[in-house]
Tab-separated table of C-alpha atoms in Angstrom:
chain	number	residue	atom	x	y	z
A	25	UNK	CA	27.731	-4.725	19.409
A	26	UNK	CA	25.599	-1.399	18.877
A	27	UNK	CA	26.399	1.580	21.052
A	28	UNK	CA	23.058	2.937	21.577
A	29	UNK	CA	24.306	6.298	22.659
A	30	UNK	CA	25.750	6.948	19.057
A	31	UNK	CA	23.692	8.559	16.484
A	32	UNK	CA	22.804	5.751	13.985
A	33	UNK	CA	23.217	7.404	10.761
A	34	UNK	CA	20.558	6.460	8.327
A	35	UNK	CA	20.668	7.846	4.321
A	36	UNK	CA	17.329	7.917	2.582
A	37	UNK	CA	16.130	8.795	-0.947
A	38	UNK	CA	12.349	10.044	-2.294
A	39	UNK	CA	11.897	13.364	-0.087
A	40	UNK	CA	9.311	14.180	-2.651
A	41	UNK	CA	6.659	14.636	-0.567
A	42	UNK	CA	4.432	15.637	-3.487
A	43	UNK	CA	0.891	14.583	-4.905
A	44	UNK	CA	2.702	11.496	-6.291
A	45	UNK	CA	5.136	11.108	-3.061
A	46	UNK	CA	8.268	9.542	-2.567
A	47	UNK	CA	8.391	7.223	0.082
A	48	UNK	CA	11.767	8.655	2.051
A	49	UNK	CA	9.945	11.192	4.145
A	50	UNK	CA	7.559	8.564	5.725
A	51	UNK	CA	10.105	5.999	6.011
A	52	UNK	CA	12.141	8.784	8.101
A	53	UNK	CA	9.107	9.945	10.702
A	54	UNK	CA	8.596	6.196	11.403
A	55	UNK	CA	12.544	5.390	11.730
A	56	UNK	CA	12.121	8.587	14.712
A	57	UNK	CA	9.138	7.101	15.851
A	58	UNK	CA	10.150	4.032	16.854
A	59	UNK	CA	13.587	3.008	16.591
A	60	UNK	CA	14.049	4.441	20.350
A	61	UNK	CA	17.651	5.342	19.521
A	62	UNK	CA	19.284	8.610	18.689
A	63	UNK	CA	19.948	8.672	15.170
A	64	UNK	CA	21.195	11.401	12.605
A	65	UNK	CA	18.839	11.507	8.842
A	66	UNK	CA	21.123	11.947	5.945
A	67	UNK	CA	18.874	12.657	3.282
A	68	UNK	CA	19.567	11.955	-0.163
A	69	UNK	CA	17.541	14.321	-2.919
A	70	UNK	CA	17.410	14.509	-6.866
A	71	UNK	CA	15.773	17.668	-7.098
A	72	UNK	CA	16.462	20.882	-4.978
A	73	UNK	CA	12.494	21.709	-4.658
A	74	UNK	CA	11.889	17.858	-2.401
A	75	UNK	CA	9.953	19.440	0.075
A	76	UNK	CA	11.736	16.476	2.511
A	77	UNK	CA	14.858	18.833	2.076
A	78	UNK	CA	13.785	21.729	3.913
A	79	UNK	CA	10.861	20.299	6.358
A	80	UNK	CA	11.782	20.814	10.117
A	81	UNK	CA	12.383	17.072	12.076
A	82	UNK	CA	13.219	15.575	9.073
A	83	UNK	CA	16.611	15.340	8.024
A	84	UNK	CA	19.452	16.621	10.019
A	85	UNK	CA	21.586	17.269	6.816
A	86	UNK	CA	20.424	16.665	2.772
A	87	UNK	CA	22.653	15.882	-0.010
A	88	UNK	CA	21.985	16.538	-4.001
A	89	UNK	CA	22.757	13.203	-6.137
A	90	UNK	CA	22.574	12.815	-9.566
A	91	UNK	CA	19.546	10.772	-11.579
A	92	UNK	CA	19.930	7.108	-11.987
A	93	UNK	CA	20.594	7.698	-15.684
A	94	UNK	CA	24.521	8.901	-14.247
A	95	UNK	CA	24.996	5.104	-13.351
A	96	UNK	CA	25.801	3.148	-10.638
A	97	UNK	CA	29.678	4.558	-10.238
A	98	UNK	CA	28.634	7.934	-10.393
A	99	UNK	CA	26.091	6.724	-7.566
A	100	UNK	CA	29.225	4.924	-5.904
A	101	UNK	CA	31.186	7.844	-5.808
A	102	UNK	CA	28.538	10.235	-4.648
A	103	UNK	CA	27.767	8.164	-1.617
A	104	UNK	CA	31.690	7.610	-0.609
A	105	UNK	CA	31.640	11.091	-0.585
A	106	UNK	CA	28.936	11.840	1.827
A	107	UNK	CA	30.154	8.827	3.271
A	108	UNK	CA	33.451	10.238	4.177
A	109	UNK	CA	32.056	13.598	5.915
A	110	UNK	CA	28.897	11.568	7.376
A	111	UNK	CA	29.985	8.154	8.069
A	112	UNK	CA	26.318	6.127	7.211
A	113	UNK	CA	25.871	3.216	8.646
A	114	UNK	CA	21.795	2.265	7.258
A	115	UNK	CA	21.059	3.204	3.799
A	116	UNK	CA	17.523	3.243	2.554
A	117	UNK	CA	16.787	3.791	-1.209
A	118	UNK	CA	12.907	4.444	-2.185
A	119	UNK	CA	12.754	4.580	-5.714
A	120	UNK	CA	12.223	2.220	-8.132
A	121	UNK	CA	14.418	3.597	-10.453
A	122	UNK	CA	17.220	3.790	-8.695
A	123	UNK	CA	17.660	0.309	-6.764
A	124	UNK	CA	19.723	-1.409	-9.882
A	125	UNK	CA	21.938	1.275	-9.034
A	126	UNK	CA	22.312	0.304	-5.266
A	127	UNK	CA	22.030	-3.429	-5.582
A	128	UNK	CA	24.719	-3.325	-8.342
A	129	UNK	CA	27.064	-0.922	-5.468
A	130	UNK	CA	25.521	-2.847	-2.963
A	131	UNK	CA	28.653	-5.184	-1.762
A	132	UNK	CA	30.750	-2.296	-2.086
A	133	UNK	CA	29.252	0.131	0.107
A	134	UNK	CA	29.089	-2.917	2.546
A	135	UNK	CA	32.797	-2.785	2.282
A	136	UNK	CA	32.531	0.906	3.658
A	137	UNK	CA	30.765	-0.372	6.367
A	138	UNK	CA	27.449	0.609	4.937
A	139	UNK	CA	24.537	-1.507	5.581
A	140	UNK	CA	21.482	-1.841	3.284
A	141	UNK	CA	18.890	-4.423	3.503
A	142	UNK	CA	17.824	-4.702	-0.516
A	143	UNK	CA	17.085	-7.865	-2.385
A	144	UNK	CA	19.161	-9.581	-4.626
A	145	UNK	CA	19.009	-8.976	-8.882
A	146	UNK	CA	16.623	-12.283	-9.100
A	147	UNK	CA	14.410	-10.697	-6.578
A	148	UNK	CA	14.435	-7.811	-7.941
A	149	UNK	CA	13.588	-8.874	-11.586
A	150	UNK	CA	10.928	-11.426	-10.749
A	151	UNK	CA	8.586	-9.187	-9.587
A	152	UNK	CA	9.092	-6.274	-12.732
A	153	UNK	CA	6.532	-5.885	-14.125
A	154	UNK	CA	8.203	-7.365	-17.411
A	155	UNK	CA	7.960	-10.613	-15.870
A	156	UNK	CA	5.324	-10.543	-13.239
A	157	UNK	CA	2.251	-12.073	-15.583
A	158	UNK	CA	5.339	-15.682	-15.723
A	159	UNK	CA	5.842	-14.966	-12.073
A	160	UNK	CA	2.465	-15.338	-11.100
A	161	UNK	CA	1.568	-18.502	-13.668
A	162	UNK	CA	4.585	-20.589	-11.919
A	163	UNK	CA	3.575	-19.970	-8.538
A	164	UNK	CA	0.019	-20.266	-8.525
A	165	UNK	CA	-0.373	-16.416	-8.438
A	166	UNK	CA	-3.545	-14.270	-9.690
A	167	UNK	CA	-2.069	-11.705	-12.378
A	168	UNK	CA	-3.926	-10.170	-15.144
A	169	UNK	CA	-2.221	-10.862	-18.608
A	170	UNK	CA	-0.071	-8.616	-20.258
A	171	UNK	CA	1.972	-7.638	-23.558
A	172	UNK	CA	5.079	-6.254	-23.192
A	173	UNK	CA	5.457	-3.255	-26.886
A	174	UNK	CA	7.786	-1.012	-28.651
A	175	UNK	CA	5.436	0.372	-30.601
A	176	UNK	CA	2.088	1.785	-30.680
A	177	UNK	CA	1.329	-0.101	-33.909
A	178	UNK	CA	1.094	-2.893	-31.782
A	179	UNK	CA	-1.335	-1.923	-29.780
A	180	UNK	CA	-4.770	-2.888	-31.982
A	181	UNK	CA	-3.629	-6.512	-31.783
A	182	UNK	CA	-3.753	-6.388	-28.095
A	183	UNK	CA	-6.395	-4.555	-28.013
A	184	UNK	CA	-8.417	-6.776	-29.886
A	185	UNK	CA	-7.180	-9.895	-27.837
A	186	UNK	CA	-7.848	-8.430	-23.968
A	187	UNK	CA	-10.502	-6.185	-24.953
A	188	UNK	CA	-11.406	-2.755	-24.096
A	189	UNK	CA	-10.784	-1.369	-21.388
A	190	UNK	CA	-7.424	-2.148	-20.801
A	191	UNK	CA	-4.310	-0.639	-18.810
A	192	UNK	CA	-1.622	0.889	-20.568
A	193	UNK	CA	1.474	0.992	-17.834
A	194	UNK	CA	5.365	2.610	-17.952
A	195	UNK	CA	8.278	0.130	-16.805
A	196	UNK	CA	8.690	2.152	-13.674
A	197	UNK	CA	5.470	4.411	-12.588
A	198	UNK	CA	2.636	5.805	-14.666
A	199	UNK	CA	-0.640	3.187	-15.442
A	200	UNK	CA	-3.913	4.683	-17.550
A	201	UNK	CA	-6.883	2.960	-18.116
A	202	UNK	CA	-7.968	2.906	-21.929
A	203	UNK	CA	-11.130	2.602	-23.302
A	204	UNK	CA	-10.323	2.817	-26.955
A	205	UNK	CA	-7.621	2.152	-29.056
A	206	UNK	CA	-7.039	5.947	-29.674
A	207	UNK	CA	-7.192	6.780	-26.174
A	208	UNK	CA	-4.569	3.877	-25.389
A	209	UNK	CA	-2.264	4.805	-28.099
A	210	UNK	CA	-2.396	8.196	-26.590
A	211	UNK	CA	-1.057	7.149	-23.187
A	212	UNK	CA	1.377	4.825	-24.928
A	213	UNK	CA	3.211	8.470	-26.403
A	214	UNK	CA	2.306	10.249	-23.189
A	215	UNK	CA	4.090	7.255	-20.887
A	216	UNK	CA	7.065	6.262	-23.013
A	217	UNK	CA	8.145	9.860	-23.430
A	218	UNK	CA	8.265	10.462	-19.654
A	219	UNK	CA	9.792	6.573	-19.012
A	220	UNK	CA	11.202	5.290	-21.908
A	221	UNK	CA	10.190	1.947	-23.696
A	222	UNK	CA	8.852	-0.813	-23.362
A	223	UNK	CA	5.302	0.011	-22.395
A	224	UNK	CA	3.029	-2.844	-20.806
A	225	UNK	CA	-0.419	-3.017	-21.658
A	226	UNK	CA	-2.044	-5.161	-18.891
A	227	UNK	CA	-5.745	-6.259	-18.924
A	228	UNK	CA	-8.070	-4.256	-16.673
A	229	UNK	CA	-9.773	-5.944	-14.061
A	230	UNK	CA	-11.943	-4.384	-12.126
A	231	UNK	CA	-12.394	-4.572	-8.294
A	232	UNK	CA	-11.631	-2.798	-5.471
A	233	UNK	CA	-7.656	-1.437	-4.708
A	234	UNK	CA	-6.006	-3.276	-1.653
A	235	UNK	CA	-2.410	-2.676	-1.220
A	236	UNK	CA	-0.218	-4.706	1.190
A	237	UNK	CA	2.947	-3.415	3.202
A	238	UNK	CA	5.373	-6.151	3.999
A	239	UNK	CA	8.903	-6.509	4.868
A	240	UNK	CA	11.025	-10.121	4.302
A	241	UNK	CA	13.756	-11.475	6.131
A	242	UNK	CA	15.496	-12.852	3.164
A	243	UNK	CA	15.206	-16.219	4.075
A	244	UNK	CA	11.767	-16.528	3.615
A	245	UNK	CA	9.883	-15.301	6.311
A	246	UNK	CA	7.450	-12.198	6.001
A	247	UNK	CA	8.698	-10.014	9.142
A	248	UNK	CA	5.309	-7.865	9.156
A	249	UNK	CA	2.471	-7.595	6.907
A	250	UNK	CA	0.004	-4.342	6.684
A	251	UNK	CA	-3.103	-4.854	4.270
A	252	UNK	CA	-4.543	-1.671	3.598
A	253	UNK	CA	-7.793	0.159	1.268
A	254	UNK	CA	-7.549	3.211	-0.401
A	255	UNK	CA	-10.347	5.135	0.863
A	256	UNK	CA	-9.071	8.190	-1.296
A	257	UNK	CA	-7.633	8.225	-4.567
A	258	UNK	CA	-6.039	10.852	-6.104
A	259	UNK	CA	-6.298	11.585	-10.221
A	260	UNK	CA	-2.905	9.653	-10.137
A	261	UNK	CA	-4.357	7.163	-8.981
A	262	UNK	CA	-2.490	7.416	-5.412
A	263	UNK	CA	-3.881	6.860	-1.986
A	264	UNK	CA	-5.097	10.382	-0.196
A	265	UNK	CA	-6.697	8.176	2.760
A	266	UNK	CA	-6.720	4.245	3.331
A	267	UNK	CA	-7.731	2.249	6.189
A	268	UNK	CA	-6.214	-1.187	7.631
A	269	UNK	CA	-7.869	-4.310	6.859
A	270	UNK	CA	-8.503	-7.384	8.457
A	271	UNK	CA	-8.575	-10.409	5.572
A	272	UNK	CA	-6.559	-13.275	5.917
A	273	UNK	CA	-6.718	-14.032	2.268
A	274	UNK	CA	-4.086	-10.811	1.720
A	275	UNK	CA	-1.990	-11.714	5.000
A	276	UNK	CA	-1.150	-15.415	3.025
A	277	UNK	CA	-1.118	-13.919	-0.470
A	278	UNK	CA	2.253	-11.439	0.762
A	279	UNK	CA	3.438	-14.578	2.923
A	280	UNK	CA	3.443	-16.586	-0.326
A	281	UNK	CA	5.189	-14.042	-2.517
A	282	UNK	CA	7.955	-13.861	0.487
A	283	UNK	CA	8.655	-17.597	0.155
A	284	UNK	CA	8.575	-17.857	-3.227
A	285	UNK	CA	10.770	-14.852	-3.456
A	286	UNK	CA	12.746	-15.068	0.247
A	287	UNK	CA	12.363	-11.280	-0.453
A	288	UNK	CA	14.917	-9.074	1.809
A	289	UNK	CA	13.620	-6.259	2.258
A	290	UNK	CA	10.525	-3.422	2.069
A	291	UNK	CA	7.825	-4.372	-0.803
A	292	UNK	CA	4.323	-3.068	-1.586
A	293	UNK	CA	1.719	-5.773	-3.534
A	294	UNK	CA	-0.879	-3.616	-5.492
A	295	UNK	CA	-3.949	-5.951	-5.394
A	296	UNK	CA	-7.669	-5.491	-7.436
A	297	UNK	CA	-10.217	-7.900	-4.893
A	298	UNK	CA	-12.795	-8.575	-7.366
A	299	UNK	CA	-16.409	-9.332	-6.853
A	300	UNK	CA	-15.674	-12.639	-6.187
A	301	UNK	CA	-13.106	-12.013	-4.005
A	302	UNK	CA	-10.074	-13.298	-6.101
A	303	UNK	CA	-7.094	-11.089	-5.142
A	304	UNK	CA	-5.582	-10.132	-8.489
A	305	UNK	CA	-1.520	-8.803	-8.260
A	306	UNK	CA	-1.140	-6.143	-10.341
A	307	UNK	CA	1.740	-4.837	-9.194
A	308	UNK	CA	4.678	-5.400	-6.691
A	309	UNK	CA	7.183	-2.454	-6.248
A	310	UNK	CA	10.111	-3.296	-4.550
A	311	UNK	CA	10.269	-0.649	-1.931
A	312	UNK	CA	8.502	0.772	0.594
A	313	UNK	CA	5.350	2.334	-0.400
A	314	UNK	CA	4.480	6.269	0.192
A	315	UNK	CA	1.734	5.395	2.772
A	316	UNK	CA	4.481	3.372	4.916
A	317	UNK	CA	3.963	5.312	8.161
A	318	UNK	CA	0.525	3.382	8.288
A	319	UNK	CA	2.535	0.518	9.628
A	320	UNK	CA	3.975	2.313	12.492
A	321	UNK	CA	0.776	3.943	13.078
A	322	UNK	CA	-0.998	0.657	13.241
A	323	UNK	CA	1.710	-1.086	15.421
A	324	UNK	CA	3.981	-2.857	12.747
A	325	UNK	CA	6.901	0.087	12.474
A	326	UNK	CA	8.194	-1.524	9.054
A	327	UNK	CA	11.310	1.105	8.745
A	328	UNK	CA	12.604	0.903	11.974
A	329	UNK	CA	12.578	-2.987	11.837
A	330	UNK	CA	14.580	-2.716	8.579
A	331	UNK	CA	16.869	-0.609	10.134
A	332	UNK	CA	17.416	-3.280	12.768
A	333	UNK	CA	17.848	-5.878	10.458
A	334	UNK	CA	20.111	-4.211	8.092
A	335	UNK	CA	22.296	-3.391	11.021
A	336	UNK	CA	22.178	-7.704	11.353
A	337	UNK	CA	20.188	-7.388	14.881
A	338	UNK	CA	17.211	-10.406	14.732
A	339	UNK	CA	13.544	-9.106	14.632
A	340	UNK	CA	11.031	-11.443	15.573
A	341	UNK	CA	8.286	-11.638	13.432
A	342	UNK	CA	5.163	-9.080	14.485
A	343	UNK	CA	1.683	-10.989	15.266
A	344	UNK	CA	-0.505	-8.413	15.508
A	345	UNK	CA	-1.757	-4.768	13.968
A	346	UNK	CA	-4.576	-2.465	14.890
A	347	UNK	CA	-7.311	-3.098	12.224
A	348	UNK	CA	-9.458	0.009	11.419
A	349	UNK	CA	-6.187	2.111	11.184
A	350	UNK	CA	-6.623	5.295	8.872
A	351	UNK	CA	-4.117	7.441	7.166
A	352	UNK	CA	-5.358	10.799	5.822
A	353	UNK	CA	-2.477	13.051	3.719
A	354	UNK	CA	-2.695	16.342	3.584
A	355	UNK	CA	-0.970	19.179	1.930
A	356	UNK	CA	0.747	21.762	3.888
A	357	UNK	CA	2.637	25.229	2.588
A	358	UNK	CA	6.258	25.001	3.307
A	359	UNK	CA	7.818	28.510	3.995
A	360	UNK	CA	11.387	28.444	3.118
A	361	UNK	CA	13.746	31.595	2.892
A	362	UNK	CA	15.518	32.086	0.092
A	363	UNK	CA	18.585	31.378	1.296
A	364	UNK	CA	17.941	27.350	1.870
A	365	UNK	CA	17.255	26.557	-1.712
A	366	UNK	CA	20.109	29.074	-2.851
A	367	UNK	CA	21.903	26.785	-0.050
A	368	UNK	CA	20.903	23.856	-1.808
A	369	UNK	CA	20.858	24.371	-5.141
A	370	UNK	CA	24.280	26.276	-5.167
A	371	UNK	CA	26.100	23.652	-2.874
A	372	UNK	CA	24.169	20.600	-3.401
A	373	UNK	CA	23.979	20.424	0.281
A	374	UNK	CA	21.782	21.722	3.240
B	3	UNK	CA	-41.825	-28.172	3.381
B	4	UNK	CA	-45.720	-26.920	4.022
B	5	UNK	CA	-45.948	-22.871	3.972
B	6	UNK	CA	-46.773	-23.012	8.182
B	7	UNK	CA	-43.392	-25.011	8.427
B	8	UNK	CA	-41.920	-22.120	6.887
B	9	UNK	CA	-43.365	-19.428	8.176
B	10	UNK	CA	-41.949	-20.984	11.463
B	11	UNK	CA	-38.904	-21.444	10.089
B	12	UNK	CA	-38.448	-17.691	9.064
B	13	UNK	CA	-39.820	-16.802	12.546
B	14	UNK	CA	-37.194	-18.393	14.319
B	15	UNK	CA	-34.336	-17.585	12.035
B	16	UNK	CA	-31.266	-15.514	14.201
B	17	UNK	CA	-29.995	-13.268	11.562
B	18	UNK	CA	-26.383	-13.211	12.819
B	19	UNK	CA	-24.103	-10.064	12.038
B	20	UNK	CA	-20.400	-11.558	11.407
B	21	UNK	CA	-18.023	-11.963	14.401
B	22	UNK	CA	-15.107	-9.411	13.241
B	23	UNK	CA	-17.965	-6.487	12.149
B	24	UNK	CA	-17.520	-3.388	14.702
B	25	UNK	CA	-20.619	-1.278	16.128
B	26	UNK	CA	-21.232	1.193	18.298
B	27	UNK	CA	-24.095	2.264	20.330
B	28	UNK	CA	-24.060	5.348	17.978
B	29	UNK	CA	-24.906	2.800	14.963
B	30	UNK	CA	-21.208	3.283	12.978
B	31	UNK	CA	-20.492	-0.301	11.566
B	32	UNK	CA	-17.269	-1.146	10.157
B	33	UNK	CA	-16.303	-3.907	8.166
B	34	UNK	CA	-12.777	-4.647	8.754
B	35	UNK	CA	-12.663	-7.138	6.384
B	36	UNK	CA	-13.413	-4.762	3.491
B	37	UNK	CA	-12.796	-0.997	4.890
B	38	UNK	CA	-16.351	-0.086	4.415
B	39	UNK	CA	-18.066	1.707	7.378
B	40	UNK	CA	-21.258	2.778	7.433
B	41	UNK	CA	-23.708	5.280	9.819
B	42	UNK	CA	-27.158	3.732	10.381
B	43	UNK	CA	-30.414	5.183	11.914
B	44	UNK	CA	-30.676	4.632	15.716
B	45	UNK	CA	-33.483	2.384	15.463
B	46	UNK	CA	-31.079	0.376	13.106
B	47	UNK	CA	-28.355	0.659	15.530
B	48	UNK	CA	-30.952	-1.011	17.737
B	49	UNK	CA	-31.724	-3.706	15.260
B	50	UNK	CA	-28.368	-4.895	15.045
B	51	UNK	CA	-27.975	-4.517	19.125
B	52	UNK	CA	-30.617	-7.462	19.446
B	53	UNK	CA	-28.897	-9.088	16.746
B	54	UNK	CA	-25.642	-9.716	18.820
B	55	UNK	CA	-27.413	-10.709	21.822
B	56	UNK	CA	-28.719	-13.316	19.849
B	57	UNK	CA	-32.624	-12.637	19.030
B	58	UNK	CA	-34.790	-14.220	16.398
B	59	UNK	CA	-36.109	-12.030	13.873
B	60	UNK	CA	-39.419	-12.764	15.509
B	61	UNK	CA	-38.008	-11.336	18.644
B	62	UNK	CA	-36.817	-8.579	17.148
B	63	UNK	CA	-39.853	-7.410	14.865
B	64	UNK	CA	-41.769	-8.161	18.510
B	65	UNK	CA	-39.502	-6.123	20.823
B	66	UNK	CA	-39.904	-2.943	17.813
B	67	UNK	CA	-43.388	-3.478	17.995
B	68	UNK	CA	-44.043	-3.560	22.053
B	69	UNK	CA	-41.296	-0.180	21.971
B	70	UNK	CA	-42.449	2.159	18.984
B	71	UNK	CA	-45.936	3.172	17.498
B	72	UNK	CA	-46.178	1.578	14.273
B	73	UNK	CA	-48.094	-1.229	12.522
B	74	UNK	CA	-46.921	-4.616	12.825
B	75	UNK	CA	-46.549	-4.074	8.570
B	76	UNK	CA	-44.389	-1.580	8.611
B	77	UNK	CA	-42.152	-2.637	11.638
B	78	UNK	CA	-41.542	-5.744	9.479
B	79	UNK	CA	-41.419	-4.665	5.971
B	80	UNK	CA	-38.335	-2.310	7.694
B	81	UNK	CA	-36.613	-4.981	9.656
B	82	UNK	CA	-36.731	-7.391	6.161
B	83	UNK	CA	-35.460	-3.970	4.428
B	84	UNK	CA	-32.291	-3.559	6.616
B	85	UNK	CA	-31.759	-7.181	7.040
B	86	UNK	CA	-31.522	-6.800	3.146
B	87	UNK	CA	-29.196	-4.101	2.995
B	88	UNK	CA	-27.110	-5.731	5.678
B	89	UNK	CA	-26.823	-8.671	3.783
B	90	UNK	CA	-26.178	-7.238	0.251
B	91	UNK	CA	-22.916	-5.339	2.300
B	92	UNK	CA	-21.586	-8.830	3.068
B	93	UNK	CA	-22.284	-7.957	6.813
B	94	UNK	CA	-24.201	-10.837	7.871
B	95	UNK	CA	-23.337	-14.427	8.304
B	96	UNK	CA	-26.300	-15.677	7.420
């Protein structure tokens, strides 16, 4: 049984709070908002400038780990450590990147009496983006066709089967749309130096973006499920405002990726709705999305239901969500002494 | 179908505004389906007022007509204009 007058302590990654944000510091104001217990933020950051590091109400304390590139036992050993002084109980990771890592340390961190509510490797991998065009072909599933490269020279061949424009994308973030073959072997240098190889080349379709908020229960069932519109979208091609929708269509589209998958955990579905309303998948990142605090604000609080369910407590199902929701970012100047980042940066904790 | 058939026809057609589209008295429609909100005029506001309570178009071009100083052409030429751009937003059900 929970003691509900104890602090649950709750680690989270992506305090970037940036034009291109991390997820963590959303998924932290919505865990305050509405898990109606105390609880204590450990906050887990890769670079010493995450704004989520130094904002007030945000984390209690903030620990420097190293990049995904260290491995998952440099990962292990980092979080036994802040394990030891902090004693977690939920951990949340929000990056793409780095959730091999924690599913791989996953059982172990169990053992240490750290919960996590992530999905499993097959999860995980049938939804890349490597293998999401064979994912949606078996179950019935809208995705625009792809060609997974390793080199630009292969790029006029695909070019000259989808046709121009098309959308050249990095394993893990980055997507540009290219209208010629110079400008797509352009963003096929530009992507695979920041991410690495291969490079996907997907075939645009054009529409309007919907993106989709759901959590799974791991055994099938979607526990909530936020559709949303970008009102606003940034040169990045990130959401500055977006708006709840009503559309059953999008509500069965997440339900049937759940099932298909029995998905455990927080997803996002990136979605074109075309003319003719067909609901295109582009994408499906297996984390909470940046704009996450949506879901609290429209009456689906996605983070603090993962919390609970991590922590093995049942959550029913949610039924309903205020349609007509907005979210509208904004940016905001931090002032931070001197002394925090040397703090930070010097220690690796704040 | 004769042309007075139709013209009868047209006359009693209820141009129906879907079920789940919001409005306000202040004539901001929102489409929840689809995000898109709009800001109409207030006589458009009041075009899509005696839409929900259910008037023909006849009754609508008629109650314009009895309320506002214009010719019957251009009260109806504007109603077929917004019923246009209503329906080109996907905002009607008919």
């Amino acid at each position: 049984m929970t003691d509900n007058t104890q602090p649950i302590v709750i680690a989270v990654t992506g305090l970037n709070a940036i034009d291109s944000p991390g997820p963590g510091v959303a998924v932290i104001r919505a865990i305050r908002d509405g898990l109606n217990r105390p609880v204590r933020i450990i906050g887990l950051a890769y670079e010493n400038l995450e704004p989520g590091i130094y904002m007030d109400g945000i984390c209690d304390k903030t620990y420097q780990i190293s990049y995904p590139a260290a491995g998952s036992e440099v990962l292990y050993n980092a979080i036994k450590y802040i394990h030891d002084i902090e004693k977690i109980d939920v951990l949340i990771p929000n990056f793409d990147a780095e959730l091999y890592n924690f599913i791989t340390i996953a059982a172990r961190l169990k053992a240490l009496g750290i919960h996590s509510f992530l999905p499993s490797f097959d999860m995980f991998d049938a939804r890349d983006k490597l293998n999401l065009y064979a994912f949606g072909q078996k179950h019935n599933l809208l995705v625009p066709k792809d060609k997974v490269i390793y080199n630009s020279n292969e790029l006029a061949q695909v070019g000259d089967d989808f046709g121009y424009p098309l959308v050249v994308k990095g394993k893990y973030y980055d997507a540009i749309v290219a209208h010629t073959l110079e400008q797509a072997q352009k963003a096929f240098y530009k992507i695979s130096a920041k991410w690495g190889l291969p490079i996907i080349v997907q075939q645009f379709i054009n529409g309007t973006e919907v993106n989709i908020a759901a959590l799974g229960d791991g055994e099938g069932n979607a526990t909530s499920i936020i559709p949303m519109r970008k009102m606003y979208i940034t040169d990045k091609g990130k959401a500055w405002a977006g708006i709840t929708l009503e559309d059953d269509a999008l509500i069965e589209l997440a339900q049937k990726f759940v099932e298909a998958t029995q998905w455990r955990g927080g997803f996002e579905i990136e979605i074109m709705k075309t003319a003719k309303d067909e609901l295109y998948i582009m994408e499906i990142n297996p984390r909470f999305p940046a704009w996450i605090y949506l879901s609290a604000g429209a009456g689906q609080n996605q983070p603090a239901a993962l919390v609970k369910m991590a922590l093995g407590e049942k959550v029913l199902p949610f039924t309903t969500y205020d349609v007509g929701k907005l979210f509208i970012r904004y940016s905001w100047d931090l002032i931070v002494d001197i002394s925090k980042f040397q703090q930070f940066t010097a220690f690796g904790s704040l | 179908m004769n042309r007075a058939a139709q013209s009868t026809q047209t006359q009693k057609f209820k141009p129906m505004i879907k079920k789940n589209i919001a409005t306000n008295e202040f004539g901001f429609v929102f489409n929840p389906a689809t995000g898109d909100s709009f800001s109409s005029n207030p006589i458009a506001a009041e075009i899509i007022g005696l839409m929900k309570v259910n008037n023909s178009l006849n009754e609508i071009k008629k109650t314009l007509l009895e309320k506002y100083d214009a010719d019957k052409m251009t009260i109806e030429k504007d109603v077929d204009d917004f019923l246009q751009i209503l329906k080109e937003n996907n905002l009607l059900n008919n």
